[in-house]
Amino acid sequence: MPDTAAPATGAAPATGTLAQQRNADRELNAARLLRASAKHSYDPLTEIDWDAPLDPDQYALPAHRVSLYGTPLWERLDERRRAQLSVHQFASTTAAGIWFELVLMEGLIRHVYAGDLTTRHAQYALTEVADECRHSTMFARYITATGYPSARPTARADRLGRLHFLLNDTTMTFAGAIFVEEFTDAMQREMVRDESLQPLARSVARIHVIEEARHIGYAKPELERRWARMTPARRAVFRRALALLSRQAVAELVHPRVYALAGLDPVEARRAAAANPHWRQARIDWSRKALDFFTEIGVVTPATVRGWQRGALLP
Ligand SMILES: [Fe+2]
Ligand SMILES: [Fe+2]
């Protein structure tokens, strides 16, 4: 859909139509985000000491946030293997991050292609692409540094990403971004706060948290604007599709190879993780902010909570 945002004009004229007012608000928001980007953007390739040795006994995630924490399989692992499992879980999470960021970048480029690059709104979209380019490279460096063997997503996620390219649905791009960005924000804030964790993982999390806050501030009003214009029939399809995409994004956090690397049977380990109340609570806690927002604007309704409960994204 063509983007009709007008070039930046400062404050909206008092006599402007509602559409002009909305474009002016959109431009003000984008101008604010561009200023924040100019002040607080990081180059992870130079900001992070990639050559510092890693302590094999240090966790990358708090122990109670590892998918197998508290299960009989967890009890079988010694401390070092538990720490390693947490590092591989975070490496797998960054691989899922790369998958999602590539899908998001394609959506943002399409958004700019349909719009007008003289608007601050479109200029910010490209700034966000630049952030995500650095993030995906940073995640790949983390994967390499930890010896995790691949940045590839599961075949299912790969197919879903390709489907998103085909469907060309920018509104879904923004809604998916809100879910994934709020979810990882909540997880990574816990990592930044916990000084006992691996410094490399915390550096990656810190840069990501700072830059993602802007992305969330860009996507939320955009989704609200698009949602307001959506027909009831399209909303019904959208609600189901977003829950499916979000469930898949969360399922992608722990690739089965994480368990295989720990010497566990991936099928048995996935089953144990799925039944683990600690892991269920982690997913609910990290989903909360996105789901509060979706509920507030009507994307999630009491009639559609089941799609979210199925992935343990809602209690
Ligand atoms: Fe990112
Ligand atoms: Fe982002």
PDB file of C-alpha atoms and ligand atoms in Angstrom:
ATOM      1  CA  MET A   1       0.000   0.000   0.000  1.00  0.00           C
ATOM      2  CA  PRO A   2       1.513   3.401  -0.945  1.00  0.00           C
ATOM      3  CA  ASP A   3       2.647   5.501   1.939  1.00  0.00           C
ATOM      4  CA  THR A   4       1.066   8.925   1.956  1.00  0.00           C
ATOM      5  CA  ALA A   5       2.965  10.601   4.788  1.00  0.00           C
ATOM      6  CA  ALA A   6       3.746  14.213   3.951  1.00  0.00           C
ATOM      7  CA  PRO A   7       7.277  15.614   4.281  1.00  0.00           C
ATOM      8  CA  ALA A   8       8.205  16.956   7.732  1.00  0.00           C
ATOM      9  CA  THR A   9       6.498  20.246   8.412  1.00  0.00           C
ATOM     10  CA  GLY A  10       6.934  20.601  12.180  1.00  0.00           C
ATOM     11  CA  ALA A  11       3.732  21.012  14.223  1.00  0.00           C
ATOM     12  CA  ALA A  12       0.396  20.219  12.592  1.00  0.00           C
ATOM     13  CA  PRO A  13      -1.602  23.195  11.371  1.00  0.00           C
ATOM     14  CA  ALA A  14      -4.533  24.023  13.647  1.00  0.00           C
ATOM     15  CA  THR A  15      -6.927  23.777  10.708  1.00  0.00           C
ATOM     16  CA  GLY A  16      -5.503  20.494   9.358  1.00  0.00           C
ATOM     17  CA  THR A  17      -7.621  17.434   8.704  1.00  0.00           C
ATOM     18  CA  LEU A  18      -7.329  14.367  10.887  1.00  0.00           C
ATOM     19  CA  ALA A  19      -5.138  12.707   8.230  1.00  0.00           C
ATOM     20  CA  GLN A  20      -2.784  15.699   8.168  1.00  0.00           C
ATOM     21  CA  GLN A  21      -2.634  15.676  11.942  1.00  0.00           C
ATOM     22  CA  ARG A  22      -1.751  11.976  11.916  1.00  0.00           C
ATOM     23  CA  ASN A  23       0.992  12.514   9.340  1.00  0.00           C
ATOM     24  CA  ALA A  24       2.382  15.361  11.417  1.00  0.00           C
ATOM     25  CA  ASP A  25       2.381  13.156  14.547  1.00  0.00           C
ATOM     26  CA  ARG A  26       4.079  10.405  12.601  1.00  0.00           C
ATOM     27  CA  GLU A  27       6.745  12.800  11.386  1.00  0.00           C
ATOM     28  CA  LEU A  28       7.340  14.197  14.880  1.00  0.00           C
ATOM     29  CA  ASN A  29       7.771  10.690  16.255  1.00  0.00           C
ATOM     30  CA  ALA A  30      10.181   9.756  13.447  1.00  0.00           C
ATOM     31  CA  ALA A  31      12.178  12.983  13.941  1.00  0.00           C
ATOM     32  CA  ARG A  32      12.503  12.180  17.661  1.00  0.00           C
ATOM     33  CA  LEU A  33      13.665   8.642  16.870  1.00  0.00           C
ATOM     34  CA  LEU A  34      16.207   9.924  14.327  1.00  0.00           C
ATOM     35  CA  ARG A  35      17.649  12.288  16.950  1.00  0.00           C
ATOM     36  CA  ALA A  36      17.879   9.457  19.493  1.00  0.00           C
ATOM     37  CA  SER A  37      19.571   7.231  16.867  1.00  0.00           C
ATOM     38  CA  ALA A  38      22.154   9.924  16.112  1.00  0.00           C
ATOM     39  CA  LYS A  39      23.021  10.103  19.823  1.00  0.00           C
ATOM     40  CA  HIS A  40      22.917   6.458  20.848  1.00  0.00           C
ATOM     41  CA  SER A  41      23.988   4.061  18.115  1.00  0.00           C
ATOM     42  CA  TYR A  42      26.718   1.484  18.608  1.00  0.00           C
ATOM     43  CA  ASP A  43      29.073  -0.401  16.369  1.00  0.00           C
ATOM     44  CA  PRO A  44      29.284  -3.803  18.070  1.00  0.00           C
ATOM     45  CA  LEU A  45      32.330  -4.756  16.011  1.00  0.00           C
ATOM     46  CA  THR A  46      34.404  -2.103  17.828  1.00  0.00           C
ATOM     47  CA  GLU A  47      32.386  -1.683  21.074  1.00  0.00           C
ATOM     48  CA  ILE A  48      32.675  -5.321  22.093  1.00  0.00           C
ATOM     49  CA  ASP A  49      35.884  -7.152  22.938  1.00  0.00           C
ATOM     50  CA  TRP A  50      35.322 -10.257  20.818  1.00  0.00           C
ATOM     51  CA  ASP A  51      38.676 -11.807  21.704  1.00  0.00           C
ATOM     52  CA  ALA A  52      38.232 -11.850  25.494  1.00  0.00           C
ATOM     53  CA  PRO A  53      38.324 -15.467  26.691  1.00  0.00           C
ATOM     54  CA  LEU A  54      35.016 -16.979  27.820  1.00  0.00           C
ATOM     55  CA  ASP A  55      34.692 -18.599  31.235  1.00  0.00           C
ATOM     56  CA  PRO A  56      33.237 -22.093  30.600  1.00  0.00           C
ATOM     57  CA  ASP A  57      31.470 -22.016  33.979  1.00  0.00           C
ATOM     58  CA  GLN A  58      29.634 -18.751  33.374  1.00  0.00           C
ATOM     59  CA  TYR A  59      25.967 -18.726  32.408  1.00  0.00           C
ATOM     60  CA  ALA A  60      24.729 -16.517  29.553  1.00  0.00           C
ATOM     61  CA  LEU A  61      21.144 -16.506  30.892  1.00  0.00           C
ATOM     62  CA  PRO A  62      19.957 -16.716  34.509  1.00  0.00           C
ATOM     63  CA  ALA A  63      19.718 -20.439  35.358  1.00  0.00           C
ATOM     64  CA  HIS A  64      15.955 -20.310  35.986  1.00  0.00           C
ATOM     65  CA  ARG A  65      15.458 -18.990  32.424  1.00  0.00           C
ATOM     66  CA  VAL A  66      17.080 -22.024  30.778  1.00  0.00           C
ATOM     67  CA  SER A  67      14.377 -24.179  29.179  1.00  0.00           C
ATOM     68  CA  LEU A  68      15.286 -27.341  31.122  1.00  0.00           C
ATOM     69  CA  TYR A  69      15.845 -25.671  34.519  1.00  0.00           C
ATOM     70  CA  GLY A  70      14.405 -27.770  37.342  1.00  0.00           C
ATOM     71  CA  THR A  71      13.573 -30.821  35.163  1.00  0.00           C
ATOM     72  CA  PRO A  72      15.036 -34.331  35.749  1.00  0.00           C
ATOM     73  CA  LEU A  73      17.240 -33.760  32.669  1.00  0.00           C
ATOM     74  CA  TRP A  74      18.674 -30.634  34.320  1.00  0.00           C
ATOM     75  CA  GLU A  75      19.480 -32.632  37.447  1.00  0.00           C
ATOM     76  CA  ARG A  76      21.525 -35.010  35.310  1.00  0.00           C
ATOM     77  CA  LEU A  77      23.849 -32.247  34.033  1.00  0.00           C
ATOM     78  CA  ASP A  78      26.843 -31.022  35.999  1.00  0.00           C
ATOM     79  CA  GLU A  79      27.298 -27.270  36.621  1.00  0.00           C
ATOM     80  CA  ARG A  80      29.583 -26.715  33.650  1.00  0.00           C
ATOM     81  CA  ARG A  81      27.193 -28.428  31.244  1.00  0.00           C
ATOM     82  CA  ARG A  82      24.289 -26.400  32.609  1.00  0.00           C
ATOM     83  CA  ALA A  83      26.275 -23.197  32.006  1.00  0.00           C
ATOM     84  CA  GLN A  84      27.103 -24.408  28.504  1.00  0.00           C
ATOM     85  CA  LEU A  85      23.440 -25.177  27.873  1.00  0.00           C
ATOM     86  CA  SER A  86      22.552 -21.587  28.822  1.00  0.00           C
ATOM     87  CA  VAL A  87      25.229 -20.243  26.434  1.00  0.00           C
ATOM     88  CA  HIS A  88      23.916 -22.405  23.612  1.00  0.00           C
ATOM     89  CA  GLN A  89      20.340 -21.391  24.383  1.00  0.00           C
ATOM     90  CA  PHE A  90      21.332 -17.727  24.102  1.00  0.00           C
ATOM     91  CA  ALA A  91      23.316 -18.435  20.912  1.00  0.00           C
ATOM     92  CA  SER A  92      20.226 -20.174  19.507  1.00  0.00           C
ATOM     93  CA  THR A  93      18.156 -17.147  20.547  1.00  0.00           C
ATOM     94  CA  THR A  94      20.512 -14.866  18.625  1.00  0.00           C
ATOM     95  CA  ALA A  95      20.195 -17.173  15.581  1.00  0.00           C
ATOM     96  CA  ALA A  96      16.413 -16.787  15.884  1.00  0.00           C
ATOM     97  CA  GLY A  97      17.066 -13.035  16.190  1.00  0.00           C
ATOM     98  CA  ILE A  98      18.955 -13.066  12.883  1.00  0.00           C
ATOM     99  CA  TRP A  99      16.104 -14.949  11.223  1.00  0.00           C
ATOM    100  CA  PHE A 100      13.559 -12.458  12.478  1.00  0.00           C
ATOM    101  CA  GLU A 101      15.677  -9.374  11.779  1.00  0.00           C
ATOM    102  CA  LEU A 102      16.201 -10.453   8.147  1.00  0.00           C
ATOM    103  CA  VAL A 103      12.438 -10.841   7.739  1.00  0.00           C
ATOM    104  CA  LEU A 104      11.885  -7.456   9.416  1.00  0.00           C
ATOM    105  CA  MET A 105      14.520  -5.713   7.282  1.00  0.00           C
ATOM    106  CA  GLU A 106      12.856  -6.984   4.109  1.00  0.00           C
ATOM    107  CA  GLY A 107       9.520  -5.634   5.388  1.00  0.00           C
ATOM    108  CA  LEU A 108      11.041  -2.247   6.231  1.00  0.00           C
ATOM    109  CA  ILE A 109      12.720  -1.948   2.836  1.00  0.00           C
ATOM    110  CA  ARG A 110       9.371  -2.724   1.204  1.00  0.00           C
ATOM    111  CA  HIS A 111       7.757  -0.070   3.397  1.00  0.00           C
ATOM    112  CA  VAL A 112      10.291   2.519   2.201  1.00  0.00           C
ATOM    113  CA  TYR A 113       9.913   1.371  -1.409  1.00  0.00           C
ATOM    114  CA  ALA A 114       6.163   2.033  -1.202  1.00  0.00           C
ATOM    115  CA  GLY A 115       6.673   5.382   0.538  1.00  0.00           C
ATOM    116  CA  ASP A 116       8.522   8.649   0.132  1.00  0.00           C
ATOM    117  CA  LEU A 117      12.089   8.882   1.353  1.00  0.00           C
ATOM    118  CA  THR A 118      11.819  12.633   1.911  1.00  0.00           C
ATOM    119  CA  THR A 119       9.634  11.841   4.947  1.00  0.00           C
ATOM    120  CA  ARG A 120      11.295  11.419   8.325  1.00  0.00           C
ATOM    121  CA  HIS A 121       9.099   8.349   8.691  1.00  0.00           C
ATOM    122  CA  ALA A 122      10.760   6.583   5.748  1.00  0.00           C
ATOM    123  CA  GLN A 123      14.211   7.848   6.735  1.00  0.00           C
ATOM    124  CA  TYR A 124      13.755   6.315  10.159  1.00  0.00           C
ATOM    125  CA  ALA A 125      12.774   2.979   8.566  1.00  0.00           C
ATOM    126  CA  LEU A 126      16.165   2.911   6.816  1.00  0.00           C
ATOM    127  CA  THR A 127      17.890   3.876  10.080  1.00  0.00           C
ATOM    128  CA  GLU A 128      16.219   0.897  11.706  1.00  0.00           C
ATOM    129  CA  VAL A 129      17.429  -1.349   8.875  1.00  0.00           C
ATOM    130  CA  ALA A 130      20.961  -0.072   9.565  1.00  0.00           C
ATOM    131  CA  ASP A 131      20.526  -0.942  13.285  1.00  0.00           C
ATOM    132  CA  GLU A 132      19.292  -4.423  12.412  1.00  0.00           C
ATOM    133  CA  CYS A 133      22.208  -4.983  10.006  1.00  0.00           C
ATOM    134  CA  ARG A 134      24.589  -4.326  12.901  1.00  0.00           C
ATOM    135  CA  HIS A 135      22.540  -6.484  15.282  1.00  0.00           C
ATOM    136  CA  SER A 136      22.452  -9.479  12.964  1.00  0.00           C
ATOM    137  CA  THR A 137      26.219  -9.213  12.442  1.00  0.00           C
ATOM    138  CA  MET A 138      26.676  -8.910  16.227  1.00  0.00           C
ATOM    139  CA  PHE A 139      24.548 -12.001  16.828  1.00  0.00           C
ATOM    140  CA  ALA A 140      26.529 -13.936  14.219  1.00  0.00           C
ATOM    141  CA  ARG A 141      29.771 -12.924  15.941  1.00  0.00           C
ATOM    142  CA  TYR A 142      28.354 -14.138  19.260  1.00  0.00           C
ATOM    143  CA  ILE A 143      27.444 -17.467  17.677  1.00  0.00           C
ATOM    144  CA  THR A 144      30.977 -17.860  16.330  1.00  0.00           C
ATOM    145  CA  ALA A 145      32.592 -16.761  19.620  1.00  0.00           C
ATOM    146  CA  THR A 146      30.680 -19.375  21.611  1.00  0.00           C
ATOM    147  CA  GLY A 147      31.322 -22.201  19.155  1.00  0.00           C
ATOM    148  CA  TYR A 148      27.606 -22.684  18.517  1.00  0.00           C
ATOM    149  CA  PRO A 149      27.576 -24.393  15.131  1.00  0.00           C
ATOM    150  CA  SER A 150      25.047 -22.509  12.986  1.00  0.00           C
ATOM    151  CA  ALA A 151      23.030 -19.331  12.541  1.00  0.00           C
ATOM    152  CA  ARG A 152      20.397 -21.135  10.449  1.00  0.00           C
ATOM    153  CA  PRO A 153      16.793 -21.260  11.705  1.00  0.00           C
ATOM    154  CA  THR A 154      14.697 -24.422  11.733  1.00  0.00           C
ATOM    155  CA  ALA A 155      13.139 -25.500   8.420  1.00  0.00           C
ATOM    156  CA  ARG A 156       9.728 -24.439   9.753  1.00  0.00           C
ATOM    157  CA  ALA A 157      10.873 -20.923  10.574  1.00  0.00           C
ATOM    158  CA  ASP A 158      12.628 -20.730   7.214  1.00  0.00           C
ATOM    159  CA  ARG A 159       9.341 -21.564   5.430  1.00  0.00           C
ATOM    160  CA  LEU A 160       7.421 -19.035   7.532  1.00  0.00           C
ATOM    161  CA  GLY A 161       9.960 -16.326   6.658  1.00  0.00           C
ATOM    162  CA  ARG A 162       9.601 -17.107   2.942  1.00  0.00           C
ATOM    163  CA  LEU A 163       5.817 -17.023   3.297  1.00  0.00           C
ATOM    164  CA  HIS A 164       6.085 -13.571   4.870  1.00  0.00           C
ATOM    165  CA  PHE A 165       8.144 -12.382   1.867  1.00  0.00           C
ATOM    166  CA  LEU A 166       5.406 -13.678  -0.441  1.00  0.00           C
ATOM    167  CA  LEU A 167       2.467 -12.248   1.484  1.00  0.00           C
ATOM    168  CA  ASN A 168       3.922  -8.762   1.433  1.00  0.00           C
ATOM    169  CA  ASP A 169       2.055  -7.774   4.610  1.00  0.00           C
ATOM    170  CA  THR A 170       3.659  -4.692   6.151  1.00  0.00           C
ATOM    171  CA  THR A 171       1.139  -4.524   8.995  1.00  0.00           C
ATOM    172  CA  MET A 172       2.173  -8.036  10.025  1.00  0.00           C
ATOM    173  CA  THR A 173       5.811  -6.951   9.820  1.00  0.00           C
ATOM    174  CA  PHE A 174       5.153  -4.212  12.379  1.00  0.00           C
ATOM    175  CA  ALA A 175       3.029  -6.383  14.673  1.00  0.00           C
ATOM    176  CA  GLY A 176       5.556  -9.238  14.581  1.00  0.00           C
ATOM    177  CA  ALA A 177       8.326  -6.738  15.302  1.00  0.00           C
ATOM    178  CA  ILE A 178       6.477  -5.461  18.376  1.00  0.00           C
ATOM    179  CA  PHE A 179       6.052  -8.976  19.725  1.00  0.00           C
ATOM    180  CA  VAL A 180       9.628 -10.111  19.097  1.00  0.00           C
ATOM    181  CA  GLU A 181      11.223  -6.828  20.169  1.00  0.00           C
ATOM    182  CA  GLU A 182       9.262  -6.567  23.442  1.00  0.00           C
ATOM    183  CA  PHE A 183       9.920 -10.243  24.156  1.00  0.00           C
ATOM    184  CA  THR A 184      13.687 -10.036  23.618  1.00  0.00           C
ATOM    185  CA  ASP A 185      13.766  -6.686  25.415  1.00  0.00           C
ATOM    186  CA  ALA A 186      12.328  -8.279  28.565  1.00  0.00           C
ATOM    187  CA  MET A 187      14.766 -11.211  28.369  1.00  0.00           C
ATOM    188  CA  GLN A 188      17.808  -9.070  27.663  1.00  0.00           C
ATOM    189  CA  ARG A 189      17.007  -6.567  30.426  1.00  0.00           C
ATOM    190  CA  GLU A 190      17.244  -9.461  32.883  1.00  0.00           C
ATOM    191  CA  MET A 191      20.657 -10.324  31.409  1.00  0.00           C
ATOM    192  CA  VAL A 192      21.901  -6.736  31.671  1.00  0.00           C
ATOM    193  CA  ARG A 193      20.837  -6.578  35.343  1.00  0.00           C
ATOM    194  CA  ASP A 194      22.496  -9.871  36.308  1.00  0.00           C
ATOM    195  CA  GLU A 195      26.198  -9.171  36.845  1.00  0.00           C
ATOM    196  CA  SER A 196      27.020 -12.846  37.400  1.00  0.00           C
ATOM    197  CA  LEU A 197      26.370 -13.626  33.715  1.00  0.00           C
ATOM    198  CA  GLN A 198      28.900 -13.936  30.886  1.00  0.00           C
ATOM    199  CA  PRO A 199      30.201 -10.409  30.030  1.00  0.00           C
ATOM    200  CA  LEU A 200      30.072 -11.058  26.260  1.00  0.00           C
ATOM    201  CA  ALA A 201      26.382 -12.045  26.376  1.00  0.00           C
ATOM    202  CA  ARG A 202      25.603  -9.017  28.570  1.00  0.00           C
ATOM    203  CA  SER A 203      27.391  -6.647  26.139  1.00  0.00           C
ATOM    204  CA  VAL A 204      25.345  -8.034  23.240  1.00  0.00           C
ATOM    205  CA  ALA A 205      22.159  -7.679  25.301  1.00  0.00           C
ATOM    206  CA  ARG A 206      22.993  -4.118  26.411  1.00  0.00           C
ATOM    207  CA  ILE A 207      23.520  -2.777  22.869  1.00  0.00           C
ATOM    208  CA  HIS A 208      20.394  -4.549  21.684  1.00  0.00           C
ATOM    209  CA  VAL A 209      18.189  -3.240  24.515  1.00  0.00           C
ATOM    210  CA  ILE A 210      19.217   0.392  23.885  1.00  0.00           C
ATOM    211  CA  GLU A 211      18.598   0.313  20.137  1.00  0.00           C
ATOM    212  CA  GLU A 212      15.452  -1.830  20.203  1.00  0.00           C
ATOM    213  CA  ALA A 213      13.594   0.636  22.439  1.00  0.00           C
ATOM    214  CA  ARG A 214      13.465   2.966  19.425  1.00  0.00           C
ATOM    215  CA  HIS A 215      12.192   0.246  17.128  1.00  0.00           C
ATOM    216  CA  ILE A 216       9.306  -0.461  19.488  1.00  0.00           C
ATOM    217  CA  GLY A 217       8.520   3.288  19.586  1.00  0.00           C
ATOM    218  CA  TYR A 218       8.344   3.268  15.785  1.00  0.00           C
ATOM    219  CA  ALA A 219       6.250   0.138  15.304  1.00  0.00           C
ATOM    220  CA  LYS A 220       3.561   0.722  17.945  1.00  0.00           C
ATOM    221  CA  PRO A 221       1.899   3.866  16.525  1.00  0.00           C
ATOM    222  CA  GLU A 222       2.267   2.373  13.039  1.00  0.00           C
ATOM    223  CA  LEU A 223       0.361  -0.757  14.031  1.00  0.00           C
ATOM    224  CA  GLU A 224      -2.309   1.332  15.796  1.00  0.00           C
ATOM    225  CA  ARG A 225      -2.777   3.463  12.680  1.00  0.00           C
ATOM    226  CA  ARG A 226      -3.045   0.458  10.370  1.00  0.00           C
ATOM    227  CA  TRP A 227      -5.229  -1.522  12.765  1.00  0.00           C
ATOM    228  CA  ALA A 228      -7.754   1.346  12.902  1.00  0.00           C
ATOM    229  CA  ARG A 229      -8.207   1.092   9.124  1.00  0.00           C
ATOM    230  CA  MET A 230      -8.512  -2.696   8.942  1.00  0.00           C
ATOM    231  CA  THR A 231     -11.839  -4.367   8.108  1.00  0.00           C
ATOM    232  CA  PRO A 232     -13.357  -6.807  10.652  1.00  0.00           C
ATOM    233  CA  ALA A 233     -12.804  -9.752   8.268  1.00  0.00           C
ATOM    234  CA  ARG A 234      -9.152  -8.921   7.825  1.00  0.00           C
ATOM    235  CA  ARG A 235      -8.735  -8.373  11.562  1.00  0.00           C
ATOM    236  CA  ALA A 236     -10.030 -11.877  12.244  1.00  0.00           C
ATOM    237  CA  VAL A 237      -7.394 -13.425   9.933  1.00  0.00           C
ATOM    238  CA  PHE A 238      -4.696 -11.113  11.239  1.00  0.00           C
ATOM    239  CA  ARG A 239      -5.307 -12.095  14.868  1.00  0.00           C
ATOM    240  CA  ARG A 240      -4.772 -15.777  14.122  1.00  0.00           C
ATOM    241  CA  ALA A 241      -1.764 -15.181  11.870  1.00  0.00           C
ATOM    242  CA  LEU A 242      -0.017 -12.988  14.445  1.00  0.00           C
ATOM    243  CA  ALA A 243      -0.497 -15.567  17.205  1.00  0.00           C
ATOM    244  CA  LEU A 244       0.950 -18.232  14.887  1.00  0.00           C
ATOM    245  CA  LEU A 245       3.957 -16.097  13.942  1.00  0.00           C
ATOM    246  CA  SER A 246       4.610 -15.234  17.591  1.00  0.00           C
ATOM    247  CA  ARG A 247       4.368 -18.872  18.692  1.00  0.00           C
ATOM    248  CA  GLN A 248       6.836 -19.873  15.989  1.00  0.00           C
ATOM    249  CA  ALA A 249       9.225 -17.055  16.916  1.00  0.00           C
ATOM    250  CA  VAL A 250       9.238 -18.274  20.530  1.00  0.00           C
ATOM    251  CA  ALA A 251       9.537 -21.955  19.546  1.00  0.00           C
ATOM    252  CA  GLU A 252      12.610 -20.913  17.569  1.00  0.00           C
ATOM    253  CA  LEU A 253      14.405 -19.671  20.695  1.00  0.00           C
ATOM    254  CA  VAL A 254      15.706 -23.125  21.534  1.00  0.00           C
ATOM    255  CA  HIS A 255      16.726 -24.977  18.385  1.00  0.00           C
ATOM    256  CA  PRO A 256      16.778 -28.792  18.908  1.00  0.00           C
ATOM    257  CA  ARG A 257      20.540 -28.773  18.270  1.00  0.00           C
ATOM    258  CA  VAL A 258      20.964 -26.970  21.641  1.00  0.00           C
ATOM    259  CA  TYR A 259      19.900 -30.175  23.373  1.00  0.00           C
ATOM    260  CA  ALA A 260      21.932 -32.418  21.081  1.00  0.00           C
ATOM    261  CA  LEU A 261      25.044 -30.360  21.902  1.00  0.00           C
ATOM    262  CA  ALA A 262      24.418 -31.059  25.605  1.00  0.00           C
ATOM    263  CA  GLY A 263      24.374 -34.777  24.852  1.00  0.00           C
ATOM    264  CA  LEU A 264      20.602 -34.992  25.360  1.00  0.00           C
ATOM    265  CA  ASP A 265      17.979 -36.562  23.146  1.00  0.00           C
ATOM    266  CA  PRO A 266      16.380 -33.524  21.425  1.00  0.00           C
ATOM    267  CA  VAL A 267      12.924 -35.134  21.322  1.00  0.00           C
ATOM    268  CA  GLU A 268      12.961 -35.993  25.004  1.00  0.00           C
ATOM    269  CA  ALA A 269      14.444 -32.605  25.931  1.00  0.00           C
ATOM    270  CA  ARG A 270      11.848 -30.674  23.925  1.00  0.00           C
ATOM    271  CA  ARG A 271       9.112 -32.619  25.639  1.00  0.00           C
ATOM    272  CA  ALA A 272      10.625 -31.866  29.049  1.00  0.00           C
ATOM    273  CA  ALA A 273      10.942 -28.157  28.208  1.00  0.00           C
ATOM    274  CA  ALA A 274       7.344 -27.999  26.958  1.00  0.00           C
ATOM    275  CA  ALA A 275       6.105 -29.424  30.262  1.00  0.00           C
ATOM    276  CA  ASN A 276       8.457 -27.327  32.414  1.00  0.00           C
ATOM    277  CA  PRO A 277       6.537 -24.741  34.514  1.00  0.00           C
ATOM    278  CA  HIS A 278       9.680 -22.566  34.854  1.00  0.00           C
ATOM    279  CA  TRP A 279      10.068 -22.349  31.083  1.00  0.00           C
ATOM    280  CA  ARG A 280       6.372 -21.650  30.714  1.00  0.00           C
ATOM    281  CA  GLN A 281       6.673 -18.800  33.213  1.00  0.00           C
ATOM    282  CA  ALA A 282       9.683 -17.355  31.356  1.00  0.00           C
ATOM    283  CA  ARG A 283       7.710 -17.183  28.111  1.00  0.00           C
ATOM    284  CA  ILE A 284       4.704 -15.625  29.844  1.00  0.00           C
ATOM    285  CA  ASP A 285       6.877 -13.028  31.612  1.00  0.00           C
ATOM    286  CA  TRP A 286       8.748 -12.057  28.441  1.00  0.00           C
ATOM    287  CA  SER A 287       5.531 -11.847  26.353  1.00  0.00           C
ATOM    288  CA  ARG A 288       3.651  -9.683  28.851  1.00  0.00           C
ATOM    289  CA  LYS A 289       4.458  -6.197  27.554  1.00  0.00           C
ATOM    290  CA  ALA A 290       3.642  -7.021  23.934  1.00  0.00           C
ATOM    291  CA  LEU A 291       0.408  -8.753  24.906  1.00  0.00           C
ATOM    292  CA  ASP A 292      -0.672  -5.883  27.160  1.00  0.00           C
ATOM    293  CA  PHE A 293      -0.258  -3.584  24.162  1.00  0.00           C
ATOM    294  CA  PHE A 294      -2.063  -5.925  21.748  1.00  0.00           C
ATOM    295  CA  THR A 295      -4.917  -6.278  24.232  1.00  0.00           C
ATOM    296  CA  GLU A 296      -5.121  -2.516  24.737  1.00  0.00           C
ATOM    297  CA  ILE A 297      -5.562  -1.837  21.014  1.00  0.00           C
ATOM    298  CA  GLY A 298      -7.821  -4.857  20.399  1.00  0.00           C
ATOM    299  CA  VAL A 299      -5.424  -7.123  18.469  1.00  0.00           C
ATOM    300  CA  VAL A 300      -5.841  -9.694  21.256  1.00  0.00           C
ATOM    301  CA  THR A 301      -9.395 -10.164  22.530  1.00  0.00           C
ATOM    302  CA  PRO A 302     -10.898 -12.519  25.125  1.00  0.00           C
ATOM    303  CA  ALA A 303     -12.181 -14.639  22.208  1.00  0.00           C
ATOM    304  CA  THR A 304      -8.691 -15.062  20.732  1.00  0.00           C
ATOM    305  CA  VAL A 305      -6.523 -15.665  23.816  1.00  0.00           C
ATOM    306  CA  ARG A 306      -6.362 -19.406  23.134  1.00  0.00           C
ATOM    307  CA  GLY A 307      -4.004 -18.959  20.191  1.00  0.00           C
ATOM    308  CA  TRP A 308      -1.589 -17.282  22.588  1.00  0.00           C
ATOM    309  CA  GLN A 309      -2.151 -19.682  25.465  1.00  0.00           C
ATOM    310  CA  ARG A 310      -1.242 -22.589  23.164  1.00  0.00           C
ATOM    311  CA  GLY A 311       2.318 -21.284  22.962  1.00  0.00           C
ATOM    312  CA  ALA A 312       2.386 -20.444  26.694  1.00  0.00           C
ATOM    313  CA  LEU A 313       2.588 -16.772  25.806  1.00  0.00           C
ATOM    314  CA  LEU A 314      -0.421 -15.982  28.013  1.00  0.00           C
ATOM    315  CA  PRO A 315      -1.269 -17.677  31.332  1.00  0.00           C
TER     316      PRO A 315
HETATM  317 FE    FE B   1      17.680  -5.975  16.565  1.00  0.00          FE
HETATM  318 FE    FE B   2      14.579  -4.157  16.106  1.00  0.00          FE
END
